[in-house]
N, CA, C and O atoms as a Tinker XYZ file with bonds, in Angstrom:
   288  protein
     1  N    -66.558000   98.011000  -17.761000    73     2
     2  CA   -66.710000   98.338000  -19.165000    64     1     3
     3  C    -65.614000   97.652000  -19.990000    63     2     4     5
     4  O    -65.691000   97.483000  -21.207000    81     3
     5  N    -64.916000   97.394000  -19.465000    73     3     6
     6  CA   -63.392000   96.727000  -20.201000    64     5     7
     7  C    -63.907000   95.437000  -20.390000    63     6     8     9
     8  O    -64.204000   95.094000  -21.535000    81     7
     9  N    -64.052000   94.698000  -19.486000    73     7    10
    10  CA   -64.188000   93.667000  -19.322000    64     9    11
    11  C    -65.750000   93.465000  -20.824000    63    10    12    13
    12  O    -65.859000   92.524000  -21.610000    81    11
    13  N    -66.349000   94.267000  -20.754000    73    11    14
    14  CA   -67.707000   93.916000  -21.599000    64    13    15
    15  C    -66.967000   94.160000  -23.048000    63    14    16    17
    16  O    -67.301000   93.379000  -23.939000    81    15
    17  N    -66.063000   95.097000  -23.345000    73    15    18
    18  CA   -65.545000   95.178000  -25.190000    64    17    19
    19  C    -64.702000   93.901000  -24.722000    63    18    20    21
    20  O    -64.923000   92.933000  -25.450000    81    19
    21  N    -64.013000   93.713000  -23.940000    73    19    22
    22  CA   -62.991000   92.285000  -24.210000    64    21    23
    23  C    -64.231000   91.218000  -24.849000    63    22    24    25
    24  O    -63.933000   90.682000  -25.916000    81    23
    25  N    -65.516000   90.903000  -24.291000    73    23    26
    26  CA   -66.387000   89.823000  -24.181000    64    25    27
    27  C    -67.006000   90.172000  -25.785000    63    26    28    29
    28  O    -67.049000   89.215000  -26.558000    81    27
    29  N    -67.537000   91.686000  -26.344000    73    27    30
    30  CA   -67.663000   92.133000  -27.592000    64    29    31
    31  C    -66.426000   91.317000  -28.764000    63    30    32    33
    32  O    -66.744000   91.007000  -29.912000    81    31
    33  N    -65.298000   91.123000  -28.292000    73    31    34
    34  CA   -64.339000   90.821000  -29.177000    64    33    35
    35  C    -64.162000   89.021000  -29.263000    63    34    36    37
    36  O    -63.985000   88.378000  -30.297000    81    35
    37  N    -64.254000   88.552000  -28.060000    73    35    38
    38  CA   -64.194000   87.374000  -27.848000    64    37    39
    39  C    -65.159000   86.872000  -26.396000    63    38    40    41
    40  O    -65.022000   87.073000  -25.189000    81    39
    41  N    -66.070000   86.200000  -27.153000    73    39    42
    42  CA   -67.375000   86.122000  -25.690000    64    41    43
    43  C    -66.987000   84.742000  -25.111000    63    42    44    45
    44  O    -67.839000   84.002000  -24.619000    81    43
    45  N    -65.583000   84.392000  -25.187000    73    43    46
    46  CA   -65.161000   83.236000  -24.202000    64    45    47
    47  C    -64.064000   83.346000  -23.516000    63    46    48    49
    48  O    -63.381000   82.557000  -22.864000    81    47
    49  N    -63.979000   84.922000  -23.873000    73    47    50
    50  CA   -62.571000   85.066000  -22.865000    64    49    51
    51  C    -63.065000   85.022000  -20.932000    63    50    52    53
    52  O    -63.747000   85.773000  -20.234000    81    51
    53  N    -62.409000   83.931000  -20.699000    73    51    54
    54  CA   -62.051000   83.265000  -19.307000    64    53    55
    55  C    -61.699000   84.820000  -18.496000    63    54    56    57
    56  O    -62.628000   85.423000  -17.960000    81    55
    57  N    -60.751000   85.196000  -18.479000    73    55    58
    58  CA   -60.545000   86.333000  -17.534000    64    57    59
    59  C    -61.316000   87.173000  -17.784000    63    58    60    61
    60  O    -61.560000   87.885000  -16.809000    81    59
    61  N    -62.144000   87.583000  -19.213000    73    59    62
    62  CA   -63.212000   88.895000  -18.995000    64    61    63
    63  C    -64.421000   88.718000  -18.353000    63    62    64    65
    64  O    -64.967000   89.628000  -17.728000    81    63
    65  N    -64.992000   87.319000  -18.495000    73    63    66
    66  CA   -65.814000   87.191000  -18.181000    64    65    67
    67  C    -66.039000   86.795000  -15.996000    63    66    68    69
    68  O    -67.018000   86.986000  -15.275000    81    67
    69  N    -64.944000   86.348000  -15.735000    73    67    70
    70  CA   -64.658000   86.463000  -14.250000    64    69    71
    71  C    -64.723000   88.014000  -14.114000    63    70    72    73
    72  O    -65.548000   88.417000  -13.294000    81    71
    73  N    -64.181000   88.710000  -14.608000    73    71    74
    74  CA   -63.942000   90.640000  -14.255000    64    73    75
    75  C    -65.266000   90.771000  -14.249000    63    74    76    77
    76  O    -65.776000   91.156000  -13.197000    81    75
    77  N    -65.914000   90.556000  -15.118000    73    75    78
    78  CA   -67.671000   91.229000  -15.771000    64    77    79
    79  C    -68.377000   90.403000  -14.498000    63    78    80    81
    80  O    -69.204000   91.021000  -13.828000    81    79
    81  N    -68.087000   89.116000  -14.179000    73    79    82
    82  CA   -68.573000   89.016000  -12.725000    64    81    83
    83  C    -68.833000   89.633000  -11.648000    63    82    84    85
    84  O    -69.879000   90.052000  -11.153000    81    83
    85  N    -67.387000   89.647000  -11.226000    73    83    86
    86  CA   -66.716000   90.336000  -10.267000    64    85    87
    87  C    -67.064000   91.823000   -9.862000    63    86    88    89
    88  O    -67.219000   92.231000   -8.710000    81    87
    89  N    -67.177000   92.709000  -11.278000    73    87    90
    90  CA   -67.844000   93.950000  -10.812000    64    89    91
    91  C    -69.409000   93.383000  -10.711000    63    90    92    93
    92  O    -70.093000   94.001000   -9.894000    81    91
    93  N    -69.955000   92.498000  -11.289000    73    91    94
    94  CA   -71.592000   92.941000  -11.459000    64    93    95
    95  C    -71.630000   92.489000   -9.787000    63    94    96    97
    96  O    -72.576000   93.004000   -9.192000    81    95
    97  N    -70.917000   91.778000   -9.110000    73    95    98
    98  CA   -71.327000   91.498000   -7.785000    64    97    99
    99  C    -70.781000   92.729000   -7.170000    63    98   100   101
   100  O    -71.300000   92.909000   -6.068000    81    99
   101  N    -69.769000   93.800000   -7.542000    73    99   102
   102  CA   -69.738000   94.893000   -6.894000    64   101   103
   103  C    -70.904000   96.142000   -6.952000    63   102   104   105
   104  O    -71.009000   97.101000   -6.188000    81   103
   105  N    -71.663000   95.816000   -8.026000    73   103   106
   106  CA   -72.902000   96.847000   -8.387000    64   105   107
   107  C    -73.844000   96.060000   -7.817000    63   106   108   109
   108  O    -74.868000   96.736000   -7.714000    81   107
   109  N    -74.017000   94.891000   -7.366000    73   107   110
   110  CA   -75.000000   94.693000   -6.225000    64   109   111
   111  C    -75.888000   93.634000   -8.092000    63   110   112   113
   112  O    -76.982000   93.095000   -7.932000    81   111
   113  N    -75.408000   93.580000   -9.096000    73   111   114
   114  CA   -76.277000   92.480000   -9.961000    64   113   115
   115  C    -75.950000   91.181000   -9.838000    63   114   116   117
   116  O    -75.143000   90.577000  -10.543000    81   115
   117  N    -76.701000   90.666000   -8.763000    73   115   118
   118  CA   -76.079000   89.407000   -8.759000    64   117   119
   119  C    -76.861000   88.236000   -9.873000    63   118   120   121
   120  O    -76.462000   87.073000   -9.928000    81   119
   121  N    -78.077000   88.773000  -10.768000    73   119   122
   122  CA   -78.380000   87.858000  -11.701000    64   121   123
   123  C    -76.862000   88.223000  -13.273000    63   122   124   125
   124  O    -75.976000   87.525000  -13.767000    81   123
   125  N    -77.252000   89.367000  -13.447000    73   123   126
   126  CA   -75.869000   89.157000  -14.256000    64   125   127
   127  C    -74.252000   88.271000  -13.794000    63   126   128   129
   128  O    -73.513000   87.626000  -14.537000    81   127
   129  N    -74.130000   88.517000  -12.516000    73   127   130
   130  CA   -72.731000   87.889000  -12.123000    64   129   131
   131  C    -72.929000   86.608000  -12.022000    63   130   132   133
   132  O    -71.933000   85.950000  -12.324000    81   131
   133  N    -74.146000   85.811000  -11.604000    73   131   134
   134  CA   -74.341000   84.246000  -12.161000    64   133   135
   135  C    -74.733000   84.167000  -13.200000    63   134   136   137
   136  O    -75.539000   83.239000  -13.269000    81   135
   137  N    -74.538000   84.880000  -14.497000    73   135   138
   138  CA   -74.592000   84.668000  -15.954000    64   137   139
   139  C    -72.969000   84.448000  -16.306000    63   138   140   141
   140  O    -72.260000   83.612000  -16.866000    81   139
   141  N    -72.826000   85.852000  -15.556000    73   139   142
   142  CA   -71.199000   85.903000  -16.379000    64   141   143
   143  C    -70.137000   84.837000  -15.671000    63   142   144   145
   144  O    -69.020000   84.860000  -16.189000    81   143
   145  N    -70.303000   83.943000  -14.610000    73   143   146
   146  CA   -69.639000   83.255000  -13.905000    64   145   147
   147  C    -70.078000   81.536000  -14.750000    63   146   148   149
   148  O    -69.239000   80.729000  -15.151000    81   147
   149  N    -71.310000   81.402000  -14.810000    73   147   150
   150  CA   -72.002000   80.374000  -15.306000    64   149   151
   151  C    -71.497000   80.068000  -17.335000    63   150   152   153
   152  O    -71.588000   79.026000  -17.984000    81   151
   153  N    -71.018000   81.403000  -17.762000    73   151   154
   154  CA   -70.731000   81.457000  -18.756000    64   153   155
   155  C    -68.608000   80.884000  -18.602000    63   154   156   157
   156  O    -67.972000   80.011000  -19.192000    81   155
   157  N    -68.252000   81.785000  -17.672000    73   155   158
   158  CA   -66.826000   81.204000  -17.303000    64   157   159
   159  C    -66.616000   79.845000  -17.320000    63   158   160   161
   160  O    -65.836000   79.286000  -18.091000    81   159
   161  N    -67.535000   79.105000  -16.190000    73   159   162
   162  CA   -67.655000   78.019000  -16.016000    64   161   163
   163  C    -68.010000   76.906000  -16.935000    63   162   164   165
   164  O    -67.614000   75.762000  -16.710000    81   163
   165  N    -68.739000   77.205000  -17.957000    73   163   166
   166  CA   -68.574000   76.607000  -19.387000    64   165   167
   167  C    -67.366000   76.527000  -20.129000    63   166   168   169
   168  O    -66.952000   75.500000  -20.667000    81   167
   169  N    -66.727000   77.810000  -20.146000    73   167   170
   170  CA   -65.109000   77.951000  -20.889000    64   169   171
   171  C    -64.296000   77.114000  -19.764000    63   170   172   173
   172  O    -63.452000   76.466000  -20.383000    81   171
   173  N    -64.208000   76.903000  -18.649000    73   171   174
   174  CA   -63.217000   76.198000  -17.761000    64   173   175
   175  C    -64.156000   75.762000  -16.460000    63   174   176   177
   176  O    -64.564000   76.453000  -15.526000    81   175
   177  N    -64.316000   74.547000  -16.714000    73   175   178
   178  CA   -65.356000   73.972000  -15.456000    64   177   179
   179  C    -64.306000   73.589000  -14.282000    63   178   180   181
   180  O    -64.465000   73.720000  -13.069000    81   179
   181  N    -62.834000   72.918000  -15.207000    73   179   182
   182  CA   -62.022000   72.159000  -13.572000    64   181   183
   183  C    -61.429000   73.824000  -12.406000    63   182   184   185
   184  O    -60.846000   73.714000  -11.328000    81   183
   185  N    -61.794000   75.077000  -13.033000    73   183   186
   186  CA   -61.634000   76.085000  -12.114000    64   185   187
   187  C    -62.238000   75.976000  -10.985000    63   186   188   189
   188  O    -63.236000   75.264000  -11.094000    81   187
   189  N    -61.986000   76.556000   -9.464000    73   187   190
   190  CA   -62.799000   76.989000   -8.134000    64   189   191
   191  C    -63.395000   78.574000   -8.812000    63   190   192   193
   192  O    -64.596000   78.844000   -8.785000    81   191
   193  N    -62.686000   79.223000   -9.213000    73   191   194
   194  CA   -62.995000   80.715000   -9.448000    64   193   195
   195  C    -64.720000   80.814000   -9.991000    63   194   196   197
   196  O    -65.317000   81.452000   -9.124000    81   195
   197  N    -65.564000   80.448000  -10.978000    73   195   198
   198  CA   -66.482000   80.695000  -11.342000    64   197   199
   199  C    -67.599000   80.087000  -10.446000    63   198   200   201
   200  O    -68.661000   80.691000  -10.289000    81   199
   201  N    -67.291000   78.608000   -9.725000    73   199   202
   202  CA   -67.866000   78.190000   -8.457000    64   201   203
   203  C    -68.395000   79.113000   -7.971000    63   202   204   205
   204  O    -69.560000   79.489000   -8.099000    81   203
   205  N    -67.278000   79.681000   -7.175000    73   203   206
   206  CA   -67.013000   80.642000   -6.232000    64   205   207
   207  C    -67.467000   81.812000   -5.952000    63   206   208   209
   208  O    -67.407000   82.362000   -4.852000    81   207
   209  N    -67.923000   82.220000   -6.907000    73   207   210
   210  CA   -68.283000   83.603000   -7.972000    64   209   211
   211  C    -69.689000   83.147000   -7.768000    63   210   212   213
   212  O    -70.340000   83.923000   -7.067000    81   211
   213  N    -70.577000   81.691000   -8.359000    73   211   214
   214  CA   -71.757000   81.872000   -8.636000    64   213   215
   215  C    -72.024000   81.835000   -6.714000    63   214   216   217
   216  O    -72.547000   82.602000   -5.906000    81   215
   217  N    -71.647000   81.108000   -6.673000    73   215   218
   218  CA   -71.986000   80.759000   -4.966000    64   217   219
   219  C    -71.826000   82.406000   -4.462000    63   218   220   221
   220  O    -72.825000   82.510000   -3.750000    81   219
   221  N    -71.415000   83.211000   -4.440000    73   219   222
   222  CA   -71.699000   84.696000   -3.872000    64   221   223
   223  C    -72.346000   85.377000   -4.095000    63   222   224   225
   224  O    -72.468000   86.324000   -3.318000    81   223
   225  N    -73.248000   85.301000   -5.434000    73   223   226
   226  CA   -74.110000   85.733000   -6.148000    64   225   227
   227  C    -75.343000   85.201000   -5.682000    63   226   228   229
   228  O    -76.254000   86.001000   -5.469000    81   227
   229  N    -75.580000   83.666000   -5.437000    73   227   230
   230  CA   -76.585000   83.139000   -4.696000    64   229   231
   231  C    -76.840000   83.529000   -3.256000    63   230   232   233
   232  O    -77.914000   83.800000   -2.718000    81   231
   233  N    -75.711000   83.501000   -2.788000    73   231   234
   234  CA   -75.406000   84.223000   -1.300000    64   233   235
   235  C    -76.123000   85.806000   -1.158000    63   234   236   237
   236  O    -76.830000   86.142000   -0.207000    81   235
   237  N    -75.753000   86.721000   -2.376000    73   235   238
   238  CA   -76.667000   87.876000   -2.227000    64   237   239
   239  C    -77.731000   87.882000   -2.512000    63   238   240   241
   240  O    -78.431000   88.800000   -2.085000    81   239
   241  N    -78.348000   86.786000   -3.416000    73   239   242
   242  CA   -79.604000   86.776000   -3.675000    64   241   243
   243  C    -80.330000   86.059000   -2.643000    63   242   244   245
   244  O    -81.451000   85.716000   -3.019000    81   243
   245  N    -79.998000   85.694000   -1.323000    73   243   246
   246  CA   -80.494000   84.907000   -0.251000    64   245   247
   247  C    -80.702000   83.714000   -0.642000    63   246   248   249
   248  O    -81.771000   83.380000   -0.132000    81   247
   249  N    -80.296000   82.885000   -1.249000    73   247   250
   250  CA   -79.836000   81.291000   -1.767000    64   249   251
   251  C    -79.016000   81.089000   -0.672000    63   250   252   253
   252  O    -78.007000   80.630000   -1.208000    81   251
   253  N    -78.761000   81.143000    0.701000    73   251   254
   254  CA   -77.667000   80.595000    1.371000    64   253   255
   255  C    -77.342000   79.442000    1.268000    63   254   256   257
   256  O    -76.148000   79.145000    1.236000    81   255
   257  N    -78.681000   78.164000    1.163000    73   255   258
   258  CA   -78.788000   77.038000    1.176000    64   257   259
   259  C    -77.686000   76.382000   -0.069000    63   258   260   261
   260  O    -76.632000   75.768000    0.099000    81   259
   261  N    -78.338000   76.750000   -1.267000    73   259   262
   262  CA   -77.663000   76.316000   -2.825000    64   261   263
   263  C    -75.812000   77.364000   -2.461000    63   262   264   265
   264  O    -74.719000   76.906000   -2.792000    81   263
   265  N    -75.983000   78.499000   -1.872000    73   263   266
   266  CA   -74.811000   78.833000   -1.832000    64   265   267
   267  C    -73.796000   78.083000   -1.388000    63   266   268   269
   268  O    -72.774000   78.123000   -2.072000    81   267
   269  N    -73.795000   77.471000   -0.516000    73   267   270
   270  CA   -72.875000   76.608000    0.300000    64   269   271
   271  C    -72.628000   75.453000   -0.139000    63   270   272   273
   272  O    -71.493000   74.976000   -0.141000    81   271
   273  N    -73.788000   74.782000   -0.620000    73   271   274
   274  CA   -73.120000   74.019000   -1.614000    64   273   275
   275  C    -72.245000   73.993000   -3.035000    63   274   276   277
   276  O    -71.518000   73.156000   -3.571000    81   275
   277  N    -72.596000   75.060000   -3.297000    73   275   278
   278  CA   -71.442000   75.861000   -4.212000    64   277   279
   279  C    -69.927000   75.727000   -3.831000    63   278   280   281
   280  O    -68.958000   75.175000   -4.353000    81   279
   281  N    -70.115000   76.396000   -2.809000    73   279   282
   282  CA   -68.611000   76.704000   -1.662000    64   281   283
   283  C    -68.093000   75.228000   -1.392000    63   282   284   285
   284  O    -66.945000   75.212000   -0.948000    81   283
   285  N    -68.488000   74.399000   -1.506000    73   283   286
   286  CA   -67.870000   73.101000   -0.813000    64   285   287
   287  C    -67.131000   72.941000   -2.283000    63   286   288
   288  O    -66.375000   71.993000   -2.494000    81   287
């Protein structure tokens, strides 16, 4: 919830939007957490972190294939 008023105030904040990831892959949403990672990754592409993030999200959605290439 923090992480979503930080994104209400500023919808390019880099660290809220990794958090708003990060839990949606802990609630098991992995289409929101490759939104909110895919959105990171726009604000800072030379990061591993939002990679990383979408690639686990594909990984739960049974994408193993596209996942791993993520991961590299």
């Amino acid at each position: 919830a923090r992480n979503v008023r930080l994104l209400a105030i500023n919808p390019k904040n880099y660290d809220a939007l990794l958090g708003a990831g990060r839990a949606a892959l802990r609630l098991g949403d992995a289409q929101a957490a490759v939104g909110f990672f895919g959105r990171a990754e726009e604000v800072n592409s030379a990061h591993w972190a939002p990679k990383a993030g979408q690639a686990s999200a594909l990984a739960m959605m049974g994408e193993a294939t596209a996942a791993l290439g993520m991961f590299e």
